[in-house]
PDB file of C-alpha atoms in Angstrom:
ATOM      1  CA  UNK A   1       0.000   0.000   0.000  1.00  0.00           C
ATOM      2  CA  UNK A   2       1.171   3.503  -1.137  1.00  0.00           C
ATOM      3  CA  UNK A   3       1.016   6.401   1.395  1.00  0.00           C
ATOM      4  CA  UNK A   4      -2.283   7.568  -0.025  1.00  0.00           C
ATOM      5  CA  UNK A   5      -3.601   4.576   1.971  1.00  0.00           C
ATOM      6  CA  UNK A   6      -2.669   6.406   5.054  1.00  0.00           C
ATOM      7  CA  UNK A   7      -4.856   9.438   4.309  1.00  0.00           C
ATOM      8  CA  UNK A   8      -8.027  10.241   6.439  1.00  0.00           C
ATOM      9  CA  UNK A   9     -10.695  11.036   3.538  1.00  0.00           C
ATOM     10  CA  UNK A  10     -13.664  12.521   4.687  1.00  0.00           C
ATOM     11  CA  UNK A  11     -16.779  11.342   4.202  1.00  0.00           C
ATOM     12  CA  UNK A  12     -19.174  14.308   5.084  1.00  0.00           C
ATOM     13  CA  UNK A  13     -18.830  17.549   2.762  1.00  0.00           C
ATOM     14  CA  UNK A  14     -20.276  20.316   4.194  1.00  0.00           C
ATOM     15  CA  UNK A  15     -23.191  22.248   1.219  1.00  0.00           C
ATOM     16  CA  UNK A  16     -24.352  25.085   1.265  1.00  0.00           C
ATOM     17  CA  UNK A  17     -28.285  24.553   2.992  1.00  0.00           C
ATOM     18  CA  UNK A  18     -30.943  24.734   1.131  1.00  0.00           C
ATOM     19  CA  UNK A  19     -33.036  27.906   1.258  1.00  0.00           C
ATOM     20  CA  UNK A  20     -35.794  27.720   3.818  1.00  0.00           C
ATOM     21  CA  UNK A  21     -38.478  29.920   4.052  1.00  0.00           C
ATOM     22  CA  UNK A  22     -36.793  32.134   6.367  1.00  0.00           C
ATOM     23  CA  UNK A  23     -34.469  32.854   4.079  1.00  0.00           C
ATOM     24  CA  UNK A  24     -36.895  34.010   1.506  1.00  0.00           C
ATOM     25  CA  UNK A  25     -38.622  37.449   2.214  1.00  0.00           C
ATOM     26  CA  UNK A  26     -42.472  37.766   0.774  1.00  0.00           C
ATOM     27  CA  UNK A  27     -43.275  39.451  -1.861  1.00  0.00           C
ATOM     28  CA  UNK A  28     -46.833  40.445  -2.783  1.00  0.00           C
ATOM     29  CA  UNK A  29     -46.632  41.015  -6.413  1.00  0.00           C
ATOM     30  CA  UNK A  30     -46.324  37.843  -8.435  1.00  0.00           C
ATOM     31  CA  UNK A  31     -43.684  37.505 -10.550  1.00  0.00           C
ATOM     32  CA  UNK A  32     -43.819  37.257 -14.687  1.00  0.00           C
ATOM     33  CA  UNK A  33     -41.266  36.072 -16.477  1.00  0.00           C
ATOM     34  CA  UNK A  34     -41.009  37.390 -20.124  1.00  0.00           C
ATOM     35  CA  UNK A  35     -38.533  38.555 -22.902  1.00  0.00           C
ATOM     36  CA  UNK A  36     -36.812  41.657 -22.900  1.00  0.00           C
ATOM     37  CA  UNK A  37     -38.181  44.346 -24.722  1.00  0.00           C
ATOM     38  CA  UNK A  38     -35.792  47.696 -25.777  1.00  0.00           C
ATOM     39  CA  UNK A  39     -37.695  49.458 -23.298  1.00  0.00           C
ATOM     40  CA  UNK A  40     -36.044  47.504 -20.607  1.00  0.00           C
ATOM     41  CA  UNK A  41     -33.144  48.667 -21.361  1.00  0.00           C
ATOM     42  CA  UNK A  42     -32.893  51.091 -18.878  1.00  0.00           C
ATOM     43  CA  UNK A  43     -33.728  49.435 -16.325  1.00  0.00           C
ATOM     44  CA  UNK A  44     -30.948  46.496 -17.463  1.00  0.00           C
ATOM     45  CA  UNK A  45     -27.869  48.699 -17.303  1.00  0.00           C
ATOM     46  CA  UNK A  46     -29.426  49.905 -13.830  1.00  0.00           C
ATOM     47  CA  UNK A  47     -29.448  46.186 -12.445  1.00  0.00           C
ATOM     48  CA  UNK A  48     -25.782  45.641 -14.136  1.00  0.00           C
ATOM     49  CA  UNK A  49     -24.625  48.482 -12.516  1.00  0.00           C
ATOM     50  CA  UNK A  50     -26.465  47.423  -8.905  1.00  0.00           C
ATOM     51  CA  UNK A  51     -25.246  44.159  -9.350  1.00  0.00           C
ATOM     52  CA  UNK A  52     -21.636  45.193  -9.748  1.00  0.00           C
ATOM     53  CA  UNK A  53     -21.897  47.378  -6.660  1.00  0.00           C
ATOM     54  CA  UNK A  54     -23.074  44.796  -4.490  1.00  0.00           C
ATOM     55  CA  UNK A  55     -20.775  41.867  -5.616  1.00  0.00           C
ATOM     56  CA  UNK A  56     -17.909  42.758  -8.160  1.00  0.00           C
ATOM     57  CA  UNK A  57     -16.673  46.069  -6.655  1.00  0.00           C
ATOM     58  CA  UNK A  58     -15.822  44.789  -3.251  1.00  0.00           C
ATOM     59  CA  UNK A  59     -13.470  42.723  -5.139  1.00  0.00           C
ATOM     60  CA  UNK A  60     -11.833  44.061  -8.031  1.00  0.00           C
ATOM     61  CA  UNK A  61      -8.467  45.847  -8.186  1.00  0.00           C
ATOM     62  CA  UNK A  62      -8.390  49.403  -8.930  1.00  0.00           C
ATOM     63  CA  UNK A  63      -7.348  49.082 -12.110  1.00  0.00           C
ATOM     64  CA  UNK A  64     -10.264  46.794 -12.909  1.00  0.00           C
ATOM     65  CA  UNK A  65     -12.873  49.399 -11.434  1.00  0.00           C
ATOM     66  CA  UNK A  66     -11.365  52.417 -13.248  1.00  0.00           C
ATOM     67  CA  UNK A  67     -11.781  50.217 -16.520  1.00  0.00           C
ATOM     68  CA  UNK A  68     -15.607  49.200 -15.570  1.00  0.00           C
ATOM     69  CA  UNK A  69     -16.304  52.629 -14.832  1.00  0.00           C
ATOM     70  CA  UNK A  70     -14.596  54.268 -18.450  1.00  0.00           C
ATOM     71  CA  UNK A  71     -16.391  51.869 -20.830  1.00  0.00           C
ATOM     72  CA  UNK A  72     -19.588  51.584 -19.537  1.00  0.00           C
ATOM     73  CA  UNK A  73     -19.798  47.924 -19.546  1.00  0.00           C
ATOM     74  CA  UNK A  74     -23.088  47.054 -19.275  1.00  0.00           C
ATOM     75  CA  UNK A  75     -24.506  49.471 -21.368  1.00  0.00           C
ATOM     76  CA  UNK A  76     -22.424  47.825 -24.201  1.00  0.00           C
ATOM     77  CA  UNK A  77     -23.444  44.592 -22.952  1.00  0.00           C
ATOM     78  CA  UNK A  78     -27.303  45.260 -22.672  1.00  0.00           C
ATOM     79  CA  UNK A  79     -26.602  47.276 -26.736  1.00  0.00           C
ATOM     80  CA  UNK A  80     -25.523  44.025 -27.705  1.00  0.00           C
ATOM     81  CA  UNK A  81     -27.205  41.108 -26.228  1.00  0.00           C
ATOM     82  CA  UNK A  82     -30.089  42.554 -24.369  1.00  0.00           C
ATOM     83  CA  UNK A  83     -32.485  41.650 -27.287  1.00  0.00           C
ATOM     84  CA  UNK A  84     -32.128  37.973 -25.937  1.00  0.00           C
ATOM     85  CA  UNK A  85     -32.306  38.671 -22.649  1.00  0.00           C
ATOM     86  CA  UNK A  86     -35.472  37.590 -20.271  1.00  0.00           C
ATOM     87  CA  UNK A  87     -36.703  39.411 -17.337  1.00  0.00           C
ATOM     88  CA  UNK A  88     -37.948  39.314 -14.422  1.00  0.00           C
ATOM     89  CA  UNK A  89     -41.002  41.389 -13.781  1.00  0.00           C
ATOM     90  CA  UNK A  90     -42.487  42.121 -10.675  1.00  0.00           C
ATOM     91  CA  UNK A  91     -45.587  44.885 -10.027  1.00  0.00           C
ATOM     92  CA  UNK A  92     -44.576  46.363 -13.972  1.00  0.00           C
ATOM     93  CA  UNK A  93     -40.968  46.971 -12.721  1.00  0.00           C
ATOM     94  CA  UNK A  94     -38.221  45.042 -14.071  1.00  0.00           C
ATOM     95  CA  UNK A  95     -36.425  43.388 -10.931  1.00  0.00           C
ATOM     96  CA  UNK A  96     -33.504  40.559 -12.932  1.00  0.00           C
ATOM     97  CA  UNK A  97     -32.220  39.736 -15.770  1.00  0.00           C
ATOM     98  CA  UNK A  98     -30.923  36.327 -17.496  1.00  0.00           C
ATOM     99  CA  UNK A  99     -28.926  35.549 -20.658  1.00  0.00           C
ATOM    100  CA  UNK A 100     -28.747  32.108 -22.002  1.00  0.00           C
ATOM    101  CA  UNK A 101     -27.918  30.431 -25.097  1.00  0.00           C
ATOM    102  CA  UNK A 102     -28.214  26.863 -25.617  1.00  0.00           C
ATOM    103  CA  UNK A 103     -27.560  24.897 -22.552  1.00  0.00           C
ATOM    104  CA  UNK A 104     -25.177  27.816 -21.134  1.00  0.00           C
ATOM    105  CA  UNK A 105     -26.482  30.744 -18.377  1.00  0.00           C
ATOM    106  CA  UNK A 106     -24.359  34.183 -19.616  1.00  0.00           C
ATOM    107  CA  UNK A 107     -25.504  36.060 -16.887  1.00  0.00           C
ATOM    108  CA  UNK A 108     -28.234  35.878 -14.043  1.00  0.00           C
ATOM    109  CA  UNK A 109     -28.933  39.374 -12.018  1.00  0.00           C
ATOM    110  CA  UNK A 110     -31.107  40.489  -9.686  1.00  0.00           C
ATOM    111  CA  UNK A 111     -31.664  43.582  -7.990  1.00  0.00           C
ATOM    112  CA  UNK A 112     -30.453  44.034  -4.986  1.00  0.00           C
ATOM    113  CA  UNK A 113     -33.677  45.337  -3.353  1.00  0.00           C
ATOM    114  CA  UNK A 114     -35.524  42.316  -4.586  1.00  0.00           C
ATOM    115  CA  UNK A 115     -32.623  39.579  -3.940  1.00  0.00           C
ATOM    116  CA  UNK A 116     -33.745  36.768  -1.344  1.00  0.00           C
ATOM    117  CA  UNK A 117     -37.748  37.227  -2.569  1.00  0.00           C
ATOM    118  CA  UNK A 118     -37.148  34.036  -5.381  1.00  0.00           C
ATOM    119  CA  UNK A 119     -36.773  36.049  -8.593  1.00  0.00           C
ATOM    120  CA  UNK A 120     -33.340  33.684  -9.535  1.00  0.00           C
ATOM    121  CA  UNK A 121     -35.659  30.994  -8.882  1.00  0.00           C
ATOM    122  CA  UNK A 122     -37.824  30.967 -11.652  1.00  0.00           C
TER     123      UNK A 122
END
């Protein structure tokens, strides 16, 4: 036997849990998923933008936030992909975003006022 024989493997691997409904806050408005129309578009580059805030910028160099900020990334990417984009509407406002092709998720966003209410979930 080789020294790999020697090795403690572990044989619980800790997930993440599975969302309860505690972890999901109400929301009265039903949600309605539909395609993007130009319209939206707005409201896209606004969730991009809130998206980046809340998760990117804490971790990106400075370099990488001073070249986010000068080309306007996602109103380039809503100007060229938006038109297959589907949203997430909630109450006639436009609370996420997803971009897929084929079998492959681009992007998933949601707003950060509506994240936790099951918009990703749909």
């Amino acid at each position: 036997m080789g020294w790999w024989s020697r090795i403690a493997i572990p044989t619980i691997f800790l997930l993440p849990a599975a969302p309860t409904s505690r972890t999901i806050r109400p929301m009265t408005a039903p949600l309605r998923i539909r395609p993007a129309l130009p319209a939206d578009s707005h409201a896209l580059v606004a969730i991009l933008h809130d998206t980046f805030e809340s998760t990117w910028r804490p971790q990106v160099t400075p370099a990488a936030l001073a070249a986010y900020q000068q080309g306007n990334r996602p109103a380039a990417y809503v100007a060229e992909r938006g038109h297959l984009f589907h949203v997430a509407e909630r109450a006639g406002a436009v609370v996420g975003l997803v971009d897929w092709q084929d079998d492959f998720v681009n992007a998933l966003h949601v707003h950060s006022a509506n994240a936790r209410t099951g918009a990703a979930r749909r």
